[in-house]
Coordinates of N, CA and C in Angstrom, one line a residue:
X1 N 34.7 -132.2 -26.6 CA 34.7 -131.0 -25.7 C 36.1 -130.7 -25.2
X2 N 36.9 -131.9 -25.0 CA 38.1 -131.4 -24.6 C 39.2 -131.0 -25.4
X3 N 39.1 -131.5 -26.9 CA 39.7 -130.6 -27.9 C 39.9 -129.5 -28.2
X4 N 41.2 -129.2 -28.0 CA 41.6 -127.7 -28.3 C 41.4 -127.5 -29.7
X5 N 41.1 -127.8 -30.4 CA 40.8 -127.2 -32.1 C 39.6 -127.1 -32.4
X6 N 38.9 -127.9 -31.5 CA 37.6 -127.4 -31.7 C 37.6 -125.9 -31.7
X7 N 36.2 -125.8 -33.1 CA 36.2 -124.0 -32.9 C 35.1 -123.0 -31.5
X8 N 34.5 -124.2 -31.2 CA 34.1 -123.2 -29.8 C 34.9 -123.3 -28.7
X9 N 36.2 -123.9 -28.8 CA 37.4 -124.1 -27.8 C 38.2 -122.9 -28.1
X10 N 38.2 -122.7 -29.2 CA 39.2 -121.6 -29.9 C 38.8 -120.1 -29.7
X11 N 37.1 -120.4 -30.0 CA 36.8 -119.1 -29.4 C 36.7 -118.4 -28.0
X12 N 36.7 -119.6 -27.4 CA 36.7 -119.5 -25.6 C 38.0 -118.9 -25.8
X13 N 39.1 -119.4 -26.1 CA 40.5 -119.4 -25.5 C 40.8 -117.6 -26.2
X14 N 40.3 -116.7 -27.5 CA 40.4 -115.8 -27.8 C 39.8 -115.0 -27.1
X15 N 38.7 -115.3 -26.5 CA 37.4 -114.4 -26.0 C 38.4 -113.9 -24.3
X16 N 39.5 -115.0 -24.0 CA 40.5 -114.3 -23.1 C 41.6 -113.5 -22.9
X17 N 42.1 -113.9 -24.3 CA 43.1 -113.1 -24.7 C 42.7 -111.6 -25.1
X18 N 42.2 -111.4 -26.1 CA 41.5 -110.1 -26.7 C 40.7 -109.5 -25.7
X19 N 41.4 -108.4 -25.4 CA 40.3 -106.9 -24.5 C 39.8 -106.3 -25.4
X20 N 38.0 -105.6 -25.3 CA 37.4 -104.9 -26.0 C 38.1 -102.9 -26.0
X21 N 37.6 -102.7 -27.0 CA 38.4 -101.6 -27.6 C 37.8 -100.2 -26.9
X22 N 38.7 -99.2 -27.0 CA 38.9 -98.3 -26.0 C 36.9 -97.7 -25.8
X23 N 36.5 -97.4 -27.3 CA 35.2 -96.7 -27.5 C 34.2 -97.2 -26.5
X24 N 34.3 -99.0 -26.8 CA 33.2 -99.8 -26.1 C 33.0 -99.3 -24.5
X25 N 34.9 -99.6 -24.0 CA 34.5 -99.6 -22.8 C 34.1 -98.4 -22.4
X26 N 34.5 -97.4 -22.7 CA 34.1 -95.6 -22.4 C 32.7 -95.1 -22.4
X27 N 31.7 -96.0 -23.4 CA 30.4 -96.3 -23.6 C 29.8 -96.9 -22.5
X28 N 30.5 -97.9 -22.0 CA 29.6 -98.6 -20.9 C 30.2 -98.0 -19.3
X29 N 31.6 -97.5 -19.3 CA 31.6 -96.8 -18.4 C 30.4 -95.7 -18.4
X30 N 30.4 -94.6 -19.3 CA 29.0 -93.8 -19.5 C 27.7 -93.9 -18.9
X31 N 27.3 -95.5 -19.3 CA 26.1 -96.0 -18.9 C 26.2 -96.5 -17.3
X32 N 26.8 -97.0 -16.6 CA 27.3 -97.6 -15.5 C 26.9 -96.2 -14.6
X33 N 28.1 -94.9 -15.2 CA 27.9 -93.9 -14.2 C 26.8 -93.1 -14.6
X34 N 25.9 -93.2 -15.5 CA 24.9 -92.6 -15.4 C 23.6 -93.2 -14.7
X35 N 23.9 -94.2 -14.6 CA 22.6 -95.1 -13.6 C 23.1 -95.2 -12.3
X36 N 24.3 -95.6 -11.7 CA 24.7 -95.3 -10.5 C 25.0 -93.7 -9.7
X37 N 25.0 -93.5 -10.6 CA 25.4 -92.0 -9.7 C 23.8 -90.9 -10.5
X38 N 23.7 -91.1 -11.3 CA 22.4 -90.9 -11.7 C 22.3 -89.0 -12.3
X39 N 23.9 -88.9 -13.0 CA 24.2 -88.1 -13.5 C 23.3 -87.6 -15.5
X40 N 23.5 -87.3 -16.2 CA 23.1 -87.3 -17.9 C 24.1 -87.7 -18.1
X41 N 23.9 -88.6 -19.4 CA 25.0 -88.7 -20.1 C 26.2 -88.3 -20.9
X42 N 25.0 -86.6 -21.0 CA 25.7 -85.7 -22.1 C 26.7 -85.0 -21.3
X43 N 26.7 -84.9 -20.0 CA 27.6 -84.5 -19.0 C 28.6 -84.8 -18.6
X44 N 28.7 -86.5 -18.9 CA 30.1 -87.0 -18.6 C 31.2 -87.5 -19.9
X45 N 32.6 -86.9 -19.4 CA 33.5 -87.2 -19.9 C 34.8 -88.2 -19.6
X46 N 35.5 -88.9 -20.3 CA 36.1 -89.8 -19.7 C 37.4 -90.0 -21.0
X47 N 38.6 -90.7 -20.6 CA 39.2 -91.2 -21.6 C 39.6 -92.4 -20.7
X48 N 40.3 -93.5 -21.8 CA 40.7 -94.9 -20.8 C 41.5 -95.3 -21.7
X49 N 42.7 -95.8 -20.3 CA 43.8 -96.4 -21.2 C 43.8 -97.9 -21.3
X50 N 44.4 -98.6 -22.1 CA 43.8 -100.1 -22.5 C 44.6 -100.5 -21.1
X51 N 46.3 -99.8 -21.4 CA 47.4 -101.4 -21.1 C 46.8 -101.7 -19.8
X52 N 46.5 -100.2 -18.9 CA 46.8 -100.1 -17.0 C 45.0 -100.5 -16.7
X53 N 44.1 -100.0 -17.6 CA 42.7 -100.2 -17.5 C 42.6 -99.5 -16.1
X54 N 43.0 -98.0 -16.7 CA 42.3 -97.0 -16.1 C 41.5 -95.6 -16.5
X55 N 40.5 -95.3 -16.3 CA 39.7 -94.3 -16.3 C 39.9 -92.8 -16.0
X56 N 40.5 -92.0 -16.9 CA 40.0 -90.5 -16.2 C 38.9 -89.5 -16.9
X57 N 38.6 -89.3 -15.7 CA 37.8 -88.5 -15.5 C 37.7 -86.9 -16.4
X58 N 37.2 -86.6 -17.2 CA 37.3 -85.2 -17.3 C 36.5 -84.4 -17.7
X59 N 35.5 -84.9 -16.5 CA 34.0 -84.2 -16.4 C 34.3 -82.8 -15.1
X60 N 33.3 -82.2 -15.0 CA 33.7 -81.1 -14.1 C 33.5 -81.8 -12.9
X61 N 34.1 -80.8 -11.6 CA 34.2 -81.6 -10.5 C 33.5 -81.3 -9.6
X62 N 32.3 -81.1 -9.2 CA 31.4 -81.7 -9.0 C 30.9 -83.3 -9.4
X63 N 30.9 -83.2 -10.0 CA 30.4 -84.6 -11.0 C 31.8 -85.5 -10.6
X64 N 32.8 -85.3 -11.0 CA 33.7 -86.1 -10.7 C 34.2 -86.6 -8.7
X65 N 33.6 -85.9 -8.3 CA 33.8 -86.1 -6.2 C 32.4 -87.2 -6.3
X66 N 31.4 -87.4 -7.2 CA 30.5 -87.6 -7.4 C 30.5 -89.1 -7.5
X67 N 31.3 -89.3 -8.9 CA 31.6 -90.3 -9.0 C 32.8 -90.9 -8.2
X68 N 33.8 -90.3 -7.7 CA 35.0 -90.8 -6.7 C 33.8 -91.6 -5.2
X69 N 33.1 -91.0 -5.1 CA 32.2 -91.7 -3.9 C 32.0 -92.6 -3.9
X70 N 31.2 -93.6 -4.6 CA 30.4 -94.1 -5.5 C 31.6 -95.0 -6.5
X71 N 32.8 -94.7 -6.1 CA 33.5 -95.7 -7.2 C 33.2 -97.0 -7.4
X72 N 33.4 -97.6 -6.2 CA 33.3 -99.4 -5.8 C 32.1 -99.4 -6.3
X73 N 31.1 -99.1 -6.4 CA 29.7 -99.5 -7.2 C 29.8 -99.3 -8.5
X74 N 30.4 -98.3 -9.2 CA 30.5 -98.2 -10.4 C 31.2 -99.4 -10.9
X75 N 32.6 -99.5 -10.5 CA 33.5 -100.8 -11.0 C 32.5 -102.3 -10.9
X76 N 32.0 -102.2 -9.6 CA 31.3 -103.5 -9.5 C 30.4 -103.6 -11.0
X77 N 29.5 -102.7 -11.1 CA 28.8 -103.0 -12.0 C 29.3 -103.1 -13.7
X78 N 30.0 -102.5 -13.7 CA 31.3 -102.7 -14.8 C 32.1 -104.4 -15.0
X79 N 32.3 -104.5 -13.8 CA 33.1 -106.0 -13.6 C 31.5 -107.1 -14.3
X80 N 30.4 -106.7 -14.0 CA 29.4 -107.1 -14.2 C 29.0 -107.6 -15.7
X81 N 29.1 -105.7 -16.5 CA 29.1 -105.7 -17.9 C 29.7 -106.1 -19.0
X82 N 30.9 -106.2 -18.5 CA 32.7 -106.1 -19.1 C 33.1 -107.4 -18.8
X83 N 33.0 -108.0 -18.3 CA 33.9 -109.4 -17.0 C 35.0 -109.5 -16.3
X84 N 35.5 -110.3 -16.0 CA 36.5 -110.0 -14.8 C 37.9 -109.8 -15.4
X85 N 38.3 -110.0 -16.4 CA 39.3 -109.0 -16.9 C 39.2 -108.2 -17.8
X86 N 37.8 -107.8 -18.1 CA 38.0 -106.2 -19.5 C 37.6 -105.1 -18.3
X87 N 37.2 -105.1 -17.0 CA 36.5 -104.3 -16.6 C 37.9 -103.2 -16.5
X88 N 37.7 -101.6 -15.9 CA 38.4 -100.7 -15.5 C 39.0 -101.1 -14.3
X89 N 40.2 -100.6 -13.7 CA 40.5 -101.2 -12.6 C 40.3 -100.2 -11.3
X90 N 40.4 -98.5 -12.2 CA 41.1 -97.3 -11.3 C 40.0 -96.0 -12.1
X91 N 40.1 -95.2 -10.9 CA 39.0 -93.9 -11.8 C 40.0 -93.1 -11.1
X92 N 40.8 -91.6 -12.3 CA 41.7 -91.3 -11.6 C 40.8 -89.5 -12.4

């Protein structure tokens, strides 16, 4: 178990290096703010950047003051689905 060559050592050590890819996280952002803020799906829009792991918004604004309220719950639940370093950091 203490062996670094072992391959479920190797995979731990990659599973921290490697961030999931832009689509995924945009998808689970989607899901996150549609159950916390309890908006449709088809309604929201978003892009996200990998390096800063931040979020914008480019749903209408309503929807977006919506989600700005409600941030800290969203991220939480995100830090939840994502882990503690793939989650978003910022909703701009």
């Amino acid at each position: 178990t203490e062996n670094n060559q072992q391959l479920g050592n190797l995979l731990l050590r990659f599973k921290k290096i490697i961030k999931p890819p832009q689509q995924s996280v945009i998808k689970e952002v989607i899901e996150a703010v549609s159950e916390v803020v309890g908006v449709e799906r088809n309604l929201l829009k978003f892009e996200y950047n990998v390096s800063s792991r931040t979020i914008y918004i480019k749903s209408h604004s309503l929807i977006r003051t919506e989600i700005m309220k409600k941030k800290a719950e969203i991220i939480k639940a995100l830090k939840e689905r994502l882990g503690e370093n793939n989650h978003p950091v910022e909703f701009i």
